[in-house]
Amino acid sequence: MLTEFSQEEIVELVGDEVVKNHFHKNGRLMTNMFERFLRDLEQRYTQVKVDGKGGKKTRYLIGERREFLAERKDKRRYNGEGQLPENYEQGFPIMILEHLIRSSVSEPTTTNNLLKDMGFITDDLFEASKGKYSQNVLNSQIAKLKVDNIIANNTESAVYDYVDREINRLTQHFMGYIQKLEVAKLIIHNKHTMGLISVTEPIDIYDKFSGRMKTVLEEQERYIELSPFVIDKVAKMRRGLQNKPKYKHLTSKEIYRYRNKTDVKEYWKEHDILLYQIIDENGIQLKLLRTFEAHTLFLQAGDNPIKRWLEKKQNRGAIDLYNNDELQYYLKNREQFHEAREKYVVKLATDRQDNAQKENTKLLDEFGGKQKKVEINLDDTEWVKNKKLMFLGLYVEAYEKLQEHYGYKFN
């Protein structure tokens, strides 16, 4: 028996964090992400039929869930390898496995926490990543960067651009390697939908007037894993809210990225009220404050997973270094990863700036106009501000300083 889902429903219920972020950002699944998501579904379900090519009206017919993940279908000749600097690619799986070897217990945690704990991002970038969801955090980061002379008033728009792009990119590559390590049967990966709830709990406090301890009720925050029933309730609530006439004009990208817009603020205000009212399968109000995706990772049984991975990749030089000095190999791998990442980040920023300047020159040539003085205005959108930084040649410079500040330093 096949069950039918809309694009939004299936992404919300099954999509990993990368797919959800992509959908929220674009309002649909672009070709590469759509094809990747189909491969995810085919691994998890016995039958997958699709009517559409990733647009909003795409419908999915899904069969029974598989007991075990099927082997991943991938038509790309090199399965995505070779598209990144070599040391950038090699670093991901080794840093993941190294962490899991040292960690005996895995509890549900976010990808951002995993990126920090495994050494992909620094504590500073982890704190800055919270600015994606909180304007106050972003403003605090920008103020600190100004005090430290990392950025100037006219380049502050590059901060969100940098944090958003780099966290999304690292998350996408990270989850890609989690899948590769799963297929190689080196790790077990479980996905969890978590909720932050408000609970009323008794606590003992000292009453200085009576000189005795007394028990009072106080609101506390606690994390719980949400049941399929609650996950479905939340998904339906969000669909119903977004389809209301006053919010129907908003795209998923606007809802999740432009929280300072008046109508988006209203959406989230109503969303949080409805989320708080969600009840579980027992009819109990959970008092949900927010939901998020979390992961647990475990090593599969077997011999040393790092040696198995290196042997699979036939990396003789790395195997020799690992066998001779395990600690030195870990340090070398980590250092090479971050060196490659730094160059990669700056190169992509340079490419974006070069392309923007070429487009601007082409338009001027076509219309025979003269280039106007480019000025960054307070009421410009963040996207426009960054485009102007590119035209002015300030974008790459800002990126280099941010990468130096937020990146790992090796002495």
CSV table of C-alpha atoms in Angstrom, one decimal:
chain,number,residue,atom,x,y,z
A,1,MET,CA,0.0,0.0,0.0
A,2,LEU,CA,1.3,3.4,-1.0
A,3,THR,CA,0.8,6.6,1.1
A,4,GLU,CA,0.6,9.9,-0.7
A,5,PHE,CA,2.5,13.0,0.6
A,6,SER,CA,3.0,16.5,-0.6
A,7,GLN,CA,6.5,17.9,-1.0
A,8,GLU,CA,6.3,19.9,2.2
A,9,GLU,CA,4.9,16.9,4.2
A,10,ILE,CA,7.5,14.4,3.1
A,11,VAL,CA,10.4,16.9,3.6
A,12,GLU,CA,9.1,17.7,7.1
A,13,LEU,CA,8.6,14.1,8.1
A,14,VAL,CA,11.6,12.4,6.4
A,15,GLY,CA,14.1,15.0,5.2
A,16,ASP,CA,17.3,15.5,7.1
A,17,GLU,CA,18.5,18.9,8.3
A,18,VAL,CA,20.3,19.7,5.0
A,19,VAL,CA,17.1,19.0,2.9
A,20,LYS,CA,14.9,20.9,5.3
A,21,ASN,CA,17.2,24.0,5.3
A,22,HIS,CA,17.4,23.9,1.5
A,23,PHE,CA,13.6,23.6,1.2
A,24,HIS,CA,13.0,26.4,3.7
A,25,LYS,CA,15.5,28.6,1.9
A,26,ASN,CA,14.2,28.1,-1.6
A,27,GLY,CA,10.6,27.1,-1.2
A,28,ARG,CA,11.2,24.0,-3.3
A,29,LEU,CA,13.9,21.4,-4.0
A,30,MET,CA,16.3,22.4,-6.7
A,31,THR,CA,17.4,19.7,-9.1
A,32,ASN,CA,20.5,18.4,-7.3
A,33,MET,CA,18.8,18.4,-3.9
A,34,PHE,CA,15.7,16.8,-5.3
A,35,GLU,CA,17.7,13.9,-6.8
A,36,ARG,CA,19.7,13.5,-3.6
A,37,PHE,CA,16.4,13.4,-1.6
A,38,LEU,CA,15.0,10.7,-3.9
A,39,ARG,CA,18.0,8.6,-3.2
A,40,ASP,CA,17.5,9.1,0.5
A,41,LEU,CA,13.9,7.9,0.2
A,42,GLU,CA,14.8,4.9,-2.0
A,43,GLN,CA,17.2,3.8,0.7
A,44,ARG,CA,14.6,4.0,3.4
A,45,TYR,CA,11.4,2.8,1.6
A,46,THR,CA,10.5,-0.3,-0.5
A,47,GLN,CA,8.7,1.8,-3.1
A,48,VAL,CA,9.0,5.5,-4.1
A,49,LYS,CA,7.0,7.1,-6.9
A,50,VAL,CA,7.1,10.8,-7.7
A,51,ASP,CA,4.8,13.0,-9.7
A,52,GLY,CA,6.8,16.2,-10.4
A,53,LYS,CA,10.4,17.4,-10.4
A,54,GLY,CA,10.9,19.0,-7.0
A,55,GLY,CA,8.5,22.0,-7.3
A,56,LYS,CA,5.8,22.9,-4.7
A,57,LYS,CA,3.2,20.7,-6.3
A,58,THR,CA,5.3,17.6,-6.5
A,59,ARG,CA,3.5,14.5,-5.0
A,60,TYR,CA,5.2,11.5,-3.4
A,61,LEU,CA,3.8,7.9,-3.2
A,62,ILE,CA,5.7,6.0,-0.5
A,63,GLY,CA,5.7,2.3,0.3
A,64,GLU,CA,6.6,0.4,3.5
A,65,ARG,CA,9.7,1.5,5.5
A,66,ARG,CA,12.7,-0.8,5.1
A,67,GLU,CA,14.0,-2.7,8.1
A,68,PHE,CA,17.6,-1.8,7.0
A,69,LEU,CA,18.9,0.9,4.7
A,70,ALA,CA,19.3,-0.2,1.1
A,71,GLU,CA,22.6,0.4,-0.7
A,72,ARG,CA,22.6,4.0,-2.0
A,73,LYS,CA,22.0,4.5,-5.7
A,74,ASP,CA,24.4,7.1,-7.1
A,75,LYS,CA,24.9,7.7,-10.9
A,76,ARG,CA,27.8,10.0,-10.4
A,77,ARG,CA,31.1,8.4,-11.4
A,78,TYR,CA,33.0,9.5,-8.4
A,79,ASN,CA,30.1,9.8,-5.9
A,80,GLY,CA,30.8,13.5,-5.4
A,81,GLU,CA,34.5,13.1,-4.6
A,82,GLY,CA,36.9,15.3,-6.4
A,83,GLN,CA,34.6,18.3,-6.2
A,84,LEU,CA,36.4,19.6,-3.1
A,85,PRO,CA,40.0,20.1,-2.2
A,86,GLU,CA,41.5,16.6,-1.5
A,87,ASN,CA,42.5,17.3,2.1
A,88,TYR,CA,39.0,18.8,2.7
A,89,GLU,CA,37.4,15.6,1.6
A,90,GLN,CA,39.8,13.3,3.5
A,91,GLY,CA,39.4,15.2,6.7
A,92,PHE,CA,35.6,14.7,7.2
A,93,PRO,CA,35.4,10.9,7.7
A,94,ILE,CA,38.6,10.7,9.8
A,95,MET,CA,37.5,13.5,12.2
A,96,ILE,CA,34.1,11.9,12.5
A,97,LEU,CA,35.6,8.4,13.3
A,98,GLU,CA,38.2,9.8,15.6
A,99,HIS,CA,35.6,11.5,17.7
A,100,LEU,CA,33.4,8.3,17.8
A,101,ILE,CA,36.4,6.2,18.9
A,102,ARG,CA,37.0,8.6,21.8
A,103,SER,CA,33.3,9.0,22.8
A,104,SER,CA,31.7,6.0,24.5
A,105,VAL,CA,28.1,7.4,24.7
A,106,SER,CA,26.1,9.3,22.1
A,107,GLU,CA,23.1,11.3,23.1
A,108,PRO,CA,20.8,13.1,20.6
A,109,THR,CA,22.5,16.4,19.6
A,110,THR,CA,22.3,18.9,16.8
A,111,THR,CA,24.6,19.0,13.8
A,112,ASN,CA,26.0,22.3,15.0
A,113,ASN,CA,27.0,20.7,18.3
A,114,LEU,CA,28.5,17.7,16.4
A,115,LEU,CA,30.5,20.1,14.1
A,116,LYS,CA,31.9,21.8,17.2
A,117,ASP,CA,32.6,18.6,19.2
A,118,MET,CA,34.3,17.0,16.3
A,119,GLY,CA,36.5,20.0,15.6
A,120,PHE,CA,35.0,21.2,12.3
A,121,ILE,CA,34.1,24.6,13.8
A,122,THR,CA,35.5,26.6,16.7
A,123,ASP,CA,33.6,27.6,19.8
A,124,ASP,CA,33.3,31.2,18.4
A,125,LEU,CA,31.7,30.0,15.1
A,126,PHE,CA,29.4,27.7,17.1
A,127,GLU,CA,28.2,30.8,19.1
A,128,ALA,CA,27.9,32.8,15.9
A,129,SER,CA,25.8,30.1,14.3
A,130,LYS,CA,23.0,30.9,16.8
A,131,GLY,CA,22.7,34.2,15.0
A,132,LYS,CA,20.9,32.4,12.2
A,133,TYR,CA,17.9,32.0,14.5
A,134,SER,CA,18.3,35.0,16.8
A,135,GLN,CA,18.7,38.7,15.7
A,136,ASN,CA,19.9,39.5,19.2
A,137,VAL,CA,22.7,37.0,19.0
A,138,LEU,CA,23.7,38.2,15.5
A,139,ASN,CA,23.7,41.8,16.7
A,140,SER,CA,25.9,40.8,19.6
A,141,GLN,CA,28.4,39.1,17.3
A,142,ILE,CA,28.5,42.0,15.0
A,143,ALA,CA,29.2,44.4,17.9
A,144,LYS,CA,32.0,42.2,19.2
A,145,LEU,CA,33.6,41.9,15.7
A,146,LYS,CA,33.5,45.7,15.4
A,147,VAL,CA,35.2,46.2,18.7
A,148,ASP,CA,37.9,43.7,17.7
A,149,ASN,CA,38.4,45.5,14.3
A,150,ILE,CA,37.4,42.4,12.3
A,151,ILE,CA,34.7,44.2,10.4
A,152,ALA,CA,33.7,47.8,9.7
A,153,ASN,CA,30.2,49.5,9.6
A,154,ASN,CA,30.0,49.1,5.9
A,155,THR,CA,30.8,45.4,5.8
A,156,GLU,CA,28.7,44.1,8.7
A,157,SER,CA,26.2,42.4,6.3
A,158,ALA,CA,29.0,39.9,5.4
A,159,VAL,CA,28.7,38.4,8.9
A,160,TYR,CA,25.4,36.7,8.5
A,161,ASP,CA,26.3,35.8,4.9
A,162,TYR,CA,29.5,34.1,6.1
A,163,VAL,CA,27.9,32.3,9.1
A,164,ASP,CA,24.9,31.1,7.1
A,165,ARG,CA,26.9,29.9,4.1
A,166,GLU,CA,29.6,28.1,6.0
A,167,ILE,CA,27.4,26.4,8.5
A,168,ASN,CA,25.0,25.2,5.8
A,169,ARG,CA,28.0,24.0,3.6
A,170,LEU,CA,29.7,22.2,6.5
A,171,THR,CA,26.4,20.6,7.5
A,172,GLN,CA,25.7,19.4,4.0
A,173,HIS,CA,29.2,17.9,3.6
A,174,PHE,CA,29.1,16.4,7.1
A,175,MET,CA,25.7,14.7,6.5
A,176,GLY,CA,27.0,13.4,3.2
A,177,TYR,CA,29.9,11.7,4.9
A,178,ILE,CA,27.6,10.3,7.6
A,179,GLN,CA,25.7,8.6,4.8
A,180,LYS,CA,28.9,7.3,3.3
A,181,LEU,CA,30.1,5.9,6.6
A,182,GLU,CA,26.7,4.3,7.1
A,183,VAL,CA,26.9,2.6,3.6
A,184,ALA,CA,30.4,1.5,4.4
A,185,LYS,CA,28.9,-0.1,7.6
A,186,LEU,CA,31.3,1.7,9.9
A,187,ILE,CA,28.8,3.7,11.9
A,188,ILE,CA,25.1,3.6,12.9
A,189,HIS,CA,23.2,6.9,12.5
A,190,ASN,CA,19.8,7.6,14.2
A,191,LYS,CA,17.8,10.7,13.6
A,192,HIS,CA,15.6,12.2,16.3
A,193,THR,CA,13.1,15.0,16.4
A,194,MET,CA,13.5,16.8,19.7
A,195,GLY,CA,11.4,19.4,21.5
A,196,LEU,CA,12.2,22.0,24.1
A,197,ILE,CA,9.2,22.0,26.6
A,198,SER,CA,8.2,24.0,29.6
A,199,VAL,CA,7.5,21.9,32.7
A,200,THR,CA,6.3,23.0,36.2
A,201,GLU,CA,8.4,21.3,38.7
A,202,PRO,CA,8.7,21.5,42.5
A,203,ILE,CA,12.0,22.9,43.8
A,204,ASP,CA,13.2,23.5,47.3
A,205,ILE,CA,14.3,27.0,48.3
A,206,TYR,CA,15.5,28.6,51.5
A,207,ASP,CA,13.0,31.0,53.1
A,208,LYS,CA,15.1,33.6,54.9
A,209,PHE,CA,12.1,34.9,56.8
A,210,SER,CA,11.1,31.6,58.4
A,211,GLY,CA,14.6,30.1,58.3
A,212,ARG,CA,13.3,26.9,56.7
A,213,MET,CA,13.3,25.2,53.4
A,214,LYS,CA,10.1,25.4,51.4
A,215,THR,CA,8.9,23.8,48.2
A,216,VAL,CA,7.6,26.1,45.4
A,217,LEU,CA,6.5,25.4,41.8
A,218,GLU,CA,8.7,26.8,39.1
A,219,GLU,CA,8.7,26.7,35.3
A,220,GLN,CA,11.7,24.8,34.0
A,221,GLU,CA,12.9,23.9,30.4
A,222,ARG,CA,13.5,20.3,29.4
A,223,TYR,CA,14.4,18.5,26.2
A,224,ILE,CA,12.3,15.5,25.1
A,225,GLU,CA,12.2,13.3,22.0
A,226,LEU,CA,8.9,13.8,20.1
A,227,SER,CA,6.8,10.8,19.1
A,228,PRO,CA,5.6,10.3,15.5
A,229,PHE,CA,2.1,11.4,16.7
A,230,VAL,CA,3.4,14.8,17.9
A,231,ILE,CA,5.7,15.2,14.9
A,232,ASP,CA,2.7,14.8,12.6
A,233,LYS,CA,0.7,17.3,14.7
A,234,VAL,CA,3.4,19.9,14.5
A,235,ALA,CA,3.8,19.4,10.7
A,236,LYS,CA,0.0,19.8,10.1
A,237,MET,CA,-0.1,22.9,12.4
A,238,ARG,CA,2.7,24.5,10.3
A,239,ARG,CA,1.0,23.6,7.0
A,240,GLY,CA,-2.3,25.0,8.2
A,241,LEU,CA,-0.7,28.2,9.5
A,242,GLN,CA,1.3,28.8,6.3
A,243,ASN,CA,-1.9,28.3,4.2
A,244,LYS,CA,-3.8,31.0,6.0
A,245,PRO,CA,-4.7,33.9,3.7
A,246,LYS,CA,-2.6,36.4,5.7
A,247,TYR,CA,0.6,34.2,5.4
A,248,LYS,CA,0.0,32.4,2.1
A,249,HIS,CA,2.1,35.0,0.2
A,250,LEU,CA,5.2,34.1,2.3
A,251,THR,CA,7.6,31.6,1.0
A,252,SER,CA,9.4,29.1,3.2
A,253,LYS,CA,12.6,31.0,2.5
A,254,GLU,CA,11.1,34.3,3.9
A,255,ILE,CA,9.6,32.6,6.9
A,256,TYR,CA,12.9,31.0,8.0
A,257,ARG,CA,15.4,33.6,6.9
A,258,TYR,CA,13.7,37.1,7.2
A,259,ARG,CA,12.4,37.1,10.8
A,260,ASN,CA,12.7,40.9,11.0
A,261,LYS,CA,9.9,41.4,8.4
A,262,THR,CA,6.6,42.5,10.0
A,263,ASP,CA,4.5,39.8,8.5
A,264,VAL,CA,7.1,37.1,9.3
A,265,LYS,CA,7.2,38.3,12.9
A,266,GLU,CA,3.4,37.9,13.1
A,267,TYR,CA,3.7,34.4,11.6
A,268,TRP,CA,6.3,33.3,14.3
A,269,LYS,CA,4.3,34.9,17.1
A,270,GLU,CA,1.2,32.9,16.1
A,271,HIS,CA,3.3,29.8,15.3
A,272,ASP,CA,4.8,29.8,18.9
A,273,ILE,CA,1.3,30.1,20.4
A,274,LEU,CA,0.0,27.2,18.4
A,275,LEU,CA,3.2,25.1,19.1
A,276,TYR,CA,2.8,25.7,22.8
A,277,GLN,CA,-0.8,24.3,22.6
A,278,ILE,CA,0.2,21.0,20.9
A,279,ILE,CA,-1.0,17.9,22.7
A,280,ASP,CA,0.5,14.4,22.7
A,281,GLU,CA,-1.2,11.0,22.0
A,282,ASN,CA,-2.4,11.0,25.6
A,283,GLY,CA,-4.1,14.3,25.4
A,284,ILE,CA,-1.5,16.1,27.5
A,285,GLN,CA,-0.4,19.6,26.5
A,286,LEU,CA,3.4,19.5,26.0
A,287,LYS,CA,4.0,23.3,26.2
A,288,LEU,CA,6.4,23.1,23.3
A,289,LEU,CA,8.8,26.0,23.0
A,290,ARG,CA,10.6,24.8,19.8
A,291,THR,CA,11.5,21.7,17.9
A,292,PHE,CA,14.7,20.7,16.2
A,293,GLU,CA,16.4,17.8,14.6
A,294,ALA,CA,19.1,15.8,16.5
A,295,HIS,CA,21.3,12.8,15.8
A,296,THR,CA,23.0,9.9,17.6
A,297,LEU,CA,26.1,8.2,16.1
A,298,PHE,CA,27.6,4.9,17.1
A,299,LEU,CA,30.5,2.8,15.7
A,300,GLN,CA,29.6,-0.5,14.1
A,301,ALA,CA,31.3,-3.6,15.5
A,302,GLY,CA,34.5,-4.7,13.8
A,303,ASP,CA,38.2,-3.8,13.6
A,304,ASN,CA,39.6,-0.3,13.7
A,305,PRO,CA,37.2,1.8,11.6
A,306,ILE,CA,39.8,4.3,10.5
A,307,LYS,CA,42.1,1.6,9.1
A,308,ARG,CA,39.1,0.0,7.4
A,309,TRP,CA,38.1,3.4,5.8
A,310,LEU,CA,41.7,4.1,4.7
A,311,GLU,CA,42.0,0.6,3.2
A,312,LYS,CA,38.7,1.1,1.4
A,313,LYS,CA,40.2,4.3,-0.1
A,314,GLN,CA,43.5,2.5,-0.8
A,315,ASN,CA,45.3,5.4,0.8
A,316,ARG,CA,48.7,3.8,1.4
A,317,GLY,CA,50.5,6.9,2.6
A,318,ALA,CA,47.9,7.7,5.2
A,319,ILE,CA,47.8,4.1,6.4
A,320,ASP,CA,51.6,4.1,6.9
A,321,LEU,CA,51.5,7.4,8.9
A,322,TYR,CA,48.6,6.1,11.0
A,323,ASN,CA,50.4,2.9,11.8
A,324,ASN,CA,53.6,4.7,12.7
A,325,ASP,CA,52.1,7.5,14.9
A,326,GLU,CA,48.3,7.5,15.4
A,327,LEU,CA,48.3,10.9,17.3
A,328,GLN,CA,50.5,12.6,14.7
A,329,TYR,CA,48.2,11.3,12.0
A,330,TYR,CA,45.1,12.8,13.7
A,331,LEU,CA,46.8,16.2,14.1
A,332,LYS,CA,48.1,16.2,10.5
A,333,ASN,CA,44.7,15.3,9.2
A,334,ARG,CA,43.0,18.0,11.2
A,335,GLU,CA,45.5,20.7,10.2
A,336,GLN,CA,45.3,19.8,6.5
A,337,PHE,CA,41.5,19.9,6.7
A,338,HIS,CA,41.4,23.4,8.1
A,339,GLU,CA,44.1,24.7,5.7
A,340,ALA,CA,42.1,23.3,2.8
A,341,ARG,CA,38.8,24.7,4.1
A,342,GLU,CA,40.3,28.2,4.6
A,343,LYS,CA,41.5,28.3,1.0
A,344,TYR,CA,38.2,26.9,-0.3
A,345,VAL,CA,36.0,29.4,1.6
A,346,VAL,CA,38.0,32.4,0.3
A,347,LYS,CA,38.1,31.0,-3.2
A,348,LEU,CA,34.3,30.6,-3.3
A,349,ALA,CA,33.9,34.2,-2.0
A,350,THR,CA,36.4,35.4,-4.6
A,351,ASP,CA,34.4,33.6,-7.4
A,352,ARG,CA,31.1,35.2,-6.2
A,353,GLN,CA,32.7,38.7,-6.2
A,354,ASP,CA,34.3,38.2,-9.6
A,355,ASN,CA,31.0,36.9,-11.1
A,356,ALA,CA,29.0,39.8,-9.6
A,357,GLN,CA,31.5,42.4,-11.0
A,358,LYS,CA,31.4,40.7,-14.4
A,359,GLU,CA,27.6,40.8,-14.4
A,360,ASN,CA,27.6,44.4,-13.5
A,361,THR,CA,30.1,45.3,-16.2
A,362,LYS,CA,28.1,43.3,-18.8
A,363,LEU,CA,24.9,45.2,-18.0
A,364,LEU,CA,26.6,48.5,-18.2
A,365,ASP,CA,28.1,47.6,-21.6
A,366,GLU,CA,24.7,46.4,-22.9
A,367,PHE,CA,22.9,49.5,-22.0
A,368,GLY,CA,25.7,51.9,-22.7
A,369,GLY,CA,25.4,53.4,-19.3
A,370,LYS,CA,28.0,54.8,-16.9
A,371,GLN,CA,28.6,53.2,-13.6
A,372,LYS,CA,26.9,55.0,-10.8
A,373,LYS,CA,28.5,55.5,-7.4
A,374,VAL,CA,27.6,52.4,-5.3
A,375,GLU,CA,26.5,53.3,-1.8
A,376,ILE,CA,25.2,50.9,0.9
A,377,ASN,CA,22.0,52.2,2.4
A,378,LEU,CA,20.5,51.2,5.7
A,379,ASP,CA,17.2,50.1,4.2
A,380,ASP,CA,18.9,47.8,1.6
A,381,THR,CA,18.2,44.1,2.1
A,382,GLU,CA,21.1,41.9,3.3
A,383,TRP,CA,21.3,40.4,-0.1
A,384,VAL,CA,21.6,43.8,-1.8
A,385,LYS,CA,24.2,45.0,0.7
A,386,ASN,CA,26.4,42.0,0.0
A,387,LYS,CA,26.0,42.5,-3.8
A,388,LYS,CA,27.2,46.0,-3.3
A,389,LEU,CA,30.1,44.8,-1.2
A,390,MET,CA,31.0,42.6,-4.2
A,391,PHE,CA,30.7,45.5,-6.7
A,392,LEU,CA,33.0,47.6,-4.4
A,393,GLY,CA,35.5,44.8,-4.0
A,394,LEU,CA,35.0,44.7,-0.2
A,395,TYR,CA,33.3,41.3,0.0
A,396,VAL,CA,36.4,39.0,-0.3
A,397,GLU,CA,38.3,41.2,2.2
A,398,ALA,CA,35.5,40.9,4.7
A,399,TYR,CA,35.4,37.1,4.2
A,400,GLU,CA,39.1,36.7,4.7
A,401,LYS,CA,39.0,38.5,8.0
A,402,LEU,CA,35.9,36.5,9.2
A,403,GLN,CA,37.6,33.2,8.1
A,404,GLU,CA,40.7,34.2,10.0
A,405,HIS,CA,38.7,35.1,13.1
A,406,TYR,CA,36.4,32.1,13.1
A,407,GLY,CA,38.8,29.5,11.7
A,408,TYR,CA,41.2,27.2,13.6
A,409,LYS,CA,44.7,28.5,14.1
A,410,PHE,CA,47.7,26.2,14.1
A,411,ASN,CA,51.1,27.4,15.5
